[in-house]
Coordinates of C-alpha atoms in Angstrom, one line a residue:
M244 CA -20.8 6.0 -40.7
E245 CA -22.5 2.8 -39.5
I246 CA -18.3 1.4 -39.8
L247 CA -17.7 3.9 -37.2
I248 CA -20.9 3.4 -34.7
T249 CA -19.2 -0.7 -35.4
I250 CA -15.5 0.4 -35.0
A251 CA -16.8 2.2 -31.3
G252 CA -18.3 -0.3 -30.2
I253 CA -16.1 -2.9 -30.8
V254 CA -13.2 -0.7 -29.0
M255 CA -16.3 -0.1 -26.4
V256 CA -16.5 -3.6 -25.9
I257 CA -12.6 -4.5 -25.6
L258 CA -12.3 -1.7 -23.1
F259 CA -14.8 -2.9 -20.9
W260 CA -13.2 -6.8 -21.2
V261 CA -10.3 -4.5 -20.2
M262 CA -11.5 -3.4 -16.9
L263 CA -13.6 -6.4 -15.7
Y264 CA -10.2 -8.8 -16.4
D265 CA -8.3 -5.8 -14.5
S266 CA -10.8 -5.5 -11.9
N267 CA -10.3 -9.3 -10.7
R268 CA -6.9 -9.8 -11.3
F269 CA -3.5 -8.8 -10.1
V270 CA 0.2 -9.6 -10.4
I271 CA 3.1 -10.2 -8.5
K272 CA 6.1 -7.1 -8.3
K273 CA 9.8 -7.2 -6.8
Y274 CA 12.4 -5.2 -5.7
E275 CA 15.2 -5.8 -4.0
T276 CA 17.1 -3.7 -1.9
V277 CA 21.3 -4.6 -0.9
D278 CA 22.8 -2.7 2.3
G279 CA 25.8 -3.5 4.1
R280 CA 24.1 -2.9 7.2
I281 CA 21.9 -6.2 6.3
K282 CA 23.5 -8.6 9.1
K283 CA 20.6 -11.1 7.1
P284 CA 18.7 -11.7 4.5
C285 CA 15.1 -11.8 4.2
R286 CA 11.7 -11.0 2.0
A287 CA 8.5 -9.0 2.8
V288 CA 5.4 -9.4 1.0
L289 CA 3.5 -6.0 1.0
L290 CA -0.1 -5.4 1.4
T291 CA -2.2 -2.2 0.0
D292 CA -5.4 -0.4 -0.2
L293 CA -7.2 -4.0 0.1
H294 CA -10.6 -2.2 1.0
N295 CA -12.3 -5.0 2.2
K296 CA -11.3 -7.2 -2.2
R297 CA -11.6 -11.3 -2.1
Y298 CA -9.5 -13.1 -4.6
G299 CA -11.8 -16.4 -4.6
K300 CA -13.4 -17.6 -1.7
N301 CA -11.4 -16.7 1.7
N302 CA -8.9 -14.2 -0.7
E303 CA -7.6 -17.6 -1.0
K304 CA -6.0 -16.8 -4.7
L305 CA -4.3 -13.7 -2.1
L306 CA -2.5 -16.0 0.4
A307 CA -1.2 -18.5 -1.9
A308 CA 0.3 -15.9 -4.0
I309 CA 1.3 -14.7 -0.8
R310 CA 2.9 -17.9 1.2
G311 CA 4.2 -18.9 -3.0
Q312 CA 7.1 -15.9 -1.6
N313 CA 7.9 -17.8 1.8
P314 CA 8.0 -14.5 3.2
D315 CA 9.9 -13.6 7.0
F316 CA 7.2 -10.9 7.9
I317 CA 4.1 -8.8 6.0
L318 CA 4.3 -5.0 5.9
V319 CA 0.9 -3.1 6.2
A320 CA 1.1 0.3 4.4
G321 CA -2.3 1.1 5.5
D322 CA -6.7 0.6 4.2
L323 CA -7.0 -3.2 4.0
I324 CA -10.3 -1.8 4.8
T325 CA -12.7 0.4 3.5
A326 CA -13.9 4.1 5.6
R327 CA -17.9 3.6 4.7
P328 CA -21.1 3.5 7.4
K329 CA -21.6 -0.2 8.1
A330 CA -18.9 -1.3 5.9
N331 CA -18.0 -4.7 6.9
L332 CA -14.4 -5.4 8.4
E333 CA -14.5 -9.3 7.8
P334 CA -12.5 -9.7 4.7
A335 CA -9.4 -8.0 6.1
L336 CA -9.9 -9.1 9.3
Q337 CA -10.2 -13.2 8.1
L338 CA -6.9 -12.2 5.8
L339 CA -4.9 -10.7 8.6
R340 CA -6.1 -13.7 10.8
N341 CA -4.5 -16.5 8.0
L342 CA -1.2 -14.2 7.8
A343 CA -1.1 -13.8 11.6
K344 CA -1.0 -17.2 12.6
E345 CA 2.1 -17.6 9.9
Y346 CA 4.2 -14.5 9.6
P347 CA 5.5 -11.3 12.2
I348 CA 3.2 -8.4 10.7
Y349 CA 3.6 -5.1 11.3
Y350 CA 0.8 -2.6 10.3
G351 CA 1.0 1.2 8.6
N352 CA -2.7 2.6 8.3
G353 CA -4.3 4.2 6.0
N354 CA -6.3 7.5 5.7
H355 CA -9.5 4.7 6.1
E356 CA -8.5 3.6 9.3
H357 CA -7.4 6.9 10.4
R358 CA -10.6 7.3 9.4
I359 CA -13.1 5.6 11.9
R360 CA -11.1 7.0 14.6
L361 CA -11.8 11.1 13.0
Y362 CA -15.4 11.2 13.2
P363 CA -17.8 8.2 15.1
E364 CA -20.5 10.5 14.8
V365 CA -20.2 8.9 11.2
Y366 CA -18.7 5.7 11.6
G367 CA -20.3 4.2 14.5
D368 CA -18.3 2.2 16.7
M369 CA -16.1 0.4 13.5
A370 CA -13.1 1.5 15.0
Q371 CA -12.9 0.0 18.7
R372 CA -14.5 -3.2 17.2
Y373 CA -11.2 -3.5 14.0
D374 CA -8.6 -2.5 17.0
K375 CA -9.9 -4.9 19.4
E376 CA -10.8 -7.9 16.2
L377 CA -7.1 -7.4 15.3
K378 CA -5.4 -7.1 19.1
K379 CA -6.9 -10.4 19.3
T380 CA -4.8 -11.6 15.9
G381 CA -1.1 -10.1 17.7
I382 CA -1.8 -7.1 15.4
T383 CA -1.2 -3.1 16.8
P384 CA -0.8 -1.1 14.1
M385 CA 1.6 1.3 14.0
I386 CA 0.8 4.8 14.5
N387 CA 4.0 7.1 14.7
S388 CA 5.8 4.5 16.0
H389 CA 8.9 2.4 15.2
V390 CA 9.9 -1.7 15.8
K391 CA 13.6 -2.4 15.6
L392 CA 14.1 -5.3 13.9
P393 CA 18.6 -6.2 14.8
Q394 CA 18.3 -9.9 13.8
Y395 CA 18.3 -8.1 9.5
G396 CA 19.1 -5.2 10.9
I397 CA 15.9 -3.4 10.0
T398 CA 13.6 -0.4 11.7
I399 CA 10.6 0.1 10.2
Y400 CA 8.6 3.0 10.8
G401 CA 4.9 3.7 10.7
A402 CA 3.5 7.4 10.0
E403 CA 0.5 8.3 10.2
I404 CA -0.1 11.8 9.0
D405 CA -2.7 14.6 9.7
K406 CA -5.7 14.9 7.4
Y407 CA -5.0 17.6 6.9
F408 CA -1.7 15.6 4.3
Y409 CA -5.1 14.1 2.4
K410 CA -6.2 17.7 0.9
R411 CA -8.0 17.2 -2.7
F412 CA -7.0 19.0 -5.2
K413 CA -3.5 19.9 -4.0
V414 CA -0.6 19.1 -2.2
G415 CA -0.1 20.6 2.0
N416 CA 2.6 21.9 2.7
M417 CA 4.0 19.3 5.1
K418 CA 7.3 21.2 7.5
Q419 CA 10.5 19.2 7.2
A420 CA 10.6 19.3 11.3
Y421 CA 7.0 18.4 10.9
L422 CA 8.0 14.2 10.7
S423 CA 11.0 14.3 12.8
G424 CA 8.8 16.4 16.0
V425 CA 6.0 12.6 14.8
L426 CA 8.2 10.1 14.3
G427 CA 11.4 10.6 15.9
Q428 CA 15.0 11.0 14.2
A429 CA 15.4 8.3 12.0
S430 CA 18.9 6.0 12.9
A431 CA 21.8 5.9 10.2
D432 CA 23.1 2.4 11.9
C433 CA 20.2 0.4 10.1
H434 CA 18.3 0.0 7.3
T435 CA 15.1 2.2 7.8
V436 CA 12.0 1.1 6.6
L437 CA 9.4 3.3 6.3
L438 CA 4.9 2.2 6.2
A439 CA 3.9 5.8 4.6
H440 CA 0.9 5.7 3.1
N441 CA 0.8 8.6 0.7
P442 CA 3.2 8.7 -1.9
D443 CA 2.8 12.8 -2.4
Y444 CA 4.8 12.8 0.3
F445 CA 8.4 11.5 -0.5
P446 CA 10.4 14.1 -0.1
Q447 CA 9.7 14.7 3.2
Y448 CA 9.9 11.3 3.9
A449 CA 13.5 11.3 2.0
Q450 CA 14.6 14.6 4.1
W451 CA 14.0 12.8 7.6
G452 CA 15.6 10.0 6.6
A453 CA 14.6 7.0 5.9
D454 CA 15.8 4.3 3.0
L455 CA 13.3 2.8 1.3
V456 CA 9.4 4.4 1.6
L457 CA 6.7 1.6 0.9
S458 CA 3.3 3.3 -0.3
G459 CA 0.3 3.0 -1.6
H460 CA -3.4 5.4 -1.6
V461 CA -3.1 6.3 -5.6
H462 CA -4.7 3.2 -6.7
G463 CA -2.0 3.1 -9.6
G464 CA -4.2 6.1 -11.3
I465 CA -7.1 4.3 -12.3
M466 CA -6.9 4.0 -14.9
R467 CA -3.7 4.5 -16.9
V468 CA -3.7 5.7 -20.8
P469 CA -1.9 2.7 -22.6
F470 CA 1.8 2.9 -23.9
W471 CA 2.7 6.5 -22.5
G472 CA 1.6 4.4 -18.9
K473 CA 0.8 7.2 -16.6
G474 CA -1.7 6.8 -14.2
V475 CA -4.7 9.3 -14.3
L476 CA -6.3 10.3 -11.6
S477 CA -5.6 10.5 -7.7
P478 CA -7.6 9.8 -4.8
A479 CA -6.8 13.8 -4.3
I480 CA -8.3 14.4 -8.1
R481 CA -5.3 16.1 -10.1
L482 CA -4.9 14.4 -12.7
F483 CA -2.1 12.4 -14.3
P484 CA -0.4 12.6 -10.0
K485 CA 3.5 12.8 -10.4
Y486 CA 3.4 9.5 -7.6
D487 CA 1.2 7.2 -9.7
G488 CA 3.0 3.8 -9.0
G489 CA 5.9 1.6 -9.3
I490 CA 9.9 2.7 -8.3
F491 CA 10.6 6.7 -7.1
Q492 CA 14.0 8.0 -6.3
E493 CA 15.2 10.8 -4.0
G494 CA 18.6 10.9 -3.2
K495 CA 19.5 8.2 -1.8
T496 CA 16.4 7.3 -0.6
V497 CA 13.7 4.4 -3.2
M498 CA 10.2 4.9 -2.9
V499 CA 8.0 1.6 -3.5
L500 CA 5.0 2.7 -5.0
S501 CA 2.5 0.2 -4.8
R502 CA -0.8 0.5 -6.9
G503 CA -2.8 -1.1 -4.3
L504 CA -5.2 -4.9 -4.4
G505 CA -9.0 -3.4 -4.1
T506 CA -11.1 0.3 -5.0
H507 CA -13.1 2.0 -3.6
T508 CA -15.4 4.9 -4.9
I509 CA -14.7 4.3 -8.8
P510 CA -15.0 0.6 -8.4
F511 CA -12.6 -0.3 -12.2
R512 CA -9.1 -0.6 -13.0
L513 CA -8.7 -0.2 -16.4
F514 CA -5.0 -1.1 -17.8
N515 CA -4.1 -1.1 -14.2
P516 CA -3.6 -4.4 -12.5
A517 CA -3.5 -4.6 -9.0
E518 CA -0.2 -5.6 -7.1
L519 CA 1.1 -8.0 -4.9
W520 CA 4.8 -6.3 -3.6
V521 CA 8.0 -9.0 -3.1
L522 CA 11.3 -6.9 -1.3
E523 CA 14.1 -8.2 -0.5
W524 CA 16.8 -6.6 1.5
K525 CA 20.7 -8.5 1.4
N526 CA 24.2 -7.2 2.4
S527 CA 25.7 -8.1 -1.0
Q528 CA 28.2 -10.3 0.9
V529 CA 25.6 -12.5 1.8
P530 CA 22.9 -15.0 -0.4
R531 CA 19.7 -15.8 1.7
K532 CA 19.0 -19.3 2.3
E533 CA 15.8 -20.9 1.4
S534 CA 13.4 -22.6 4.5

């Protein structure tokens, strides 16, 4: 019995150490798209689910990692803040201020940015303050809107779906007409990137016409099962969610699902380090030139 207790104690210590380690680091992941419609090679860094996390003083470690990738622009797939009454917005804003001085930023909202606007009786003027500070940096959240980047042959859409689609325990019923109704129809003339925070509706995003979907929300499943590699729990309180993190494909559409950079509610990660994704687009015949 003493041996079993000793072994259990050692296992608990190891798990606790891994939890601390994984909760305070991030890894860099990369994905490359080759498309004949790309006019000029380009590179972006994807930020999602920061939830006010800081890596070093003033997020200096995260900033250094981003700069080290030499991106042409920054993409945000939501939840840089945490919707909590009187929560501090400064970690996210400070990071964005620094980045906006160097790169264009295309910001798609997540459910937390959406929530603070929906419930002012809970969050007060948090949404107005956040939007005001974003505007000062030159950032306008892409709320069911799009931006064309003709120099690259890319159009970026930002989808903010209704709160109904963040149901607990099950996936809501999203009819195909819903996306075309809020976003319009995707153009086939350029490479279409969709910033869509919730990955549960990837089949609908693919049917709508996205070429590349960028999502977050699931935090990699909080913890991942070693060797099997599956995420355990989604924010919708579903065990072993289908879309937990990584690369998924539906027909010709690819989804890059980031495990995010921070945590909330369940404030730890286990066998599940945070992720900073680097995305690269090129035409197969046009190599990228480093600056």
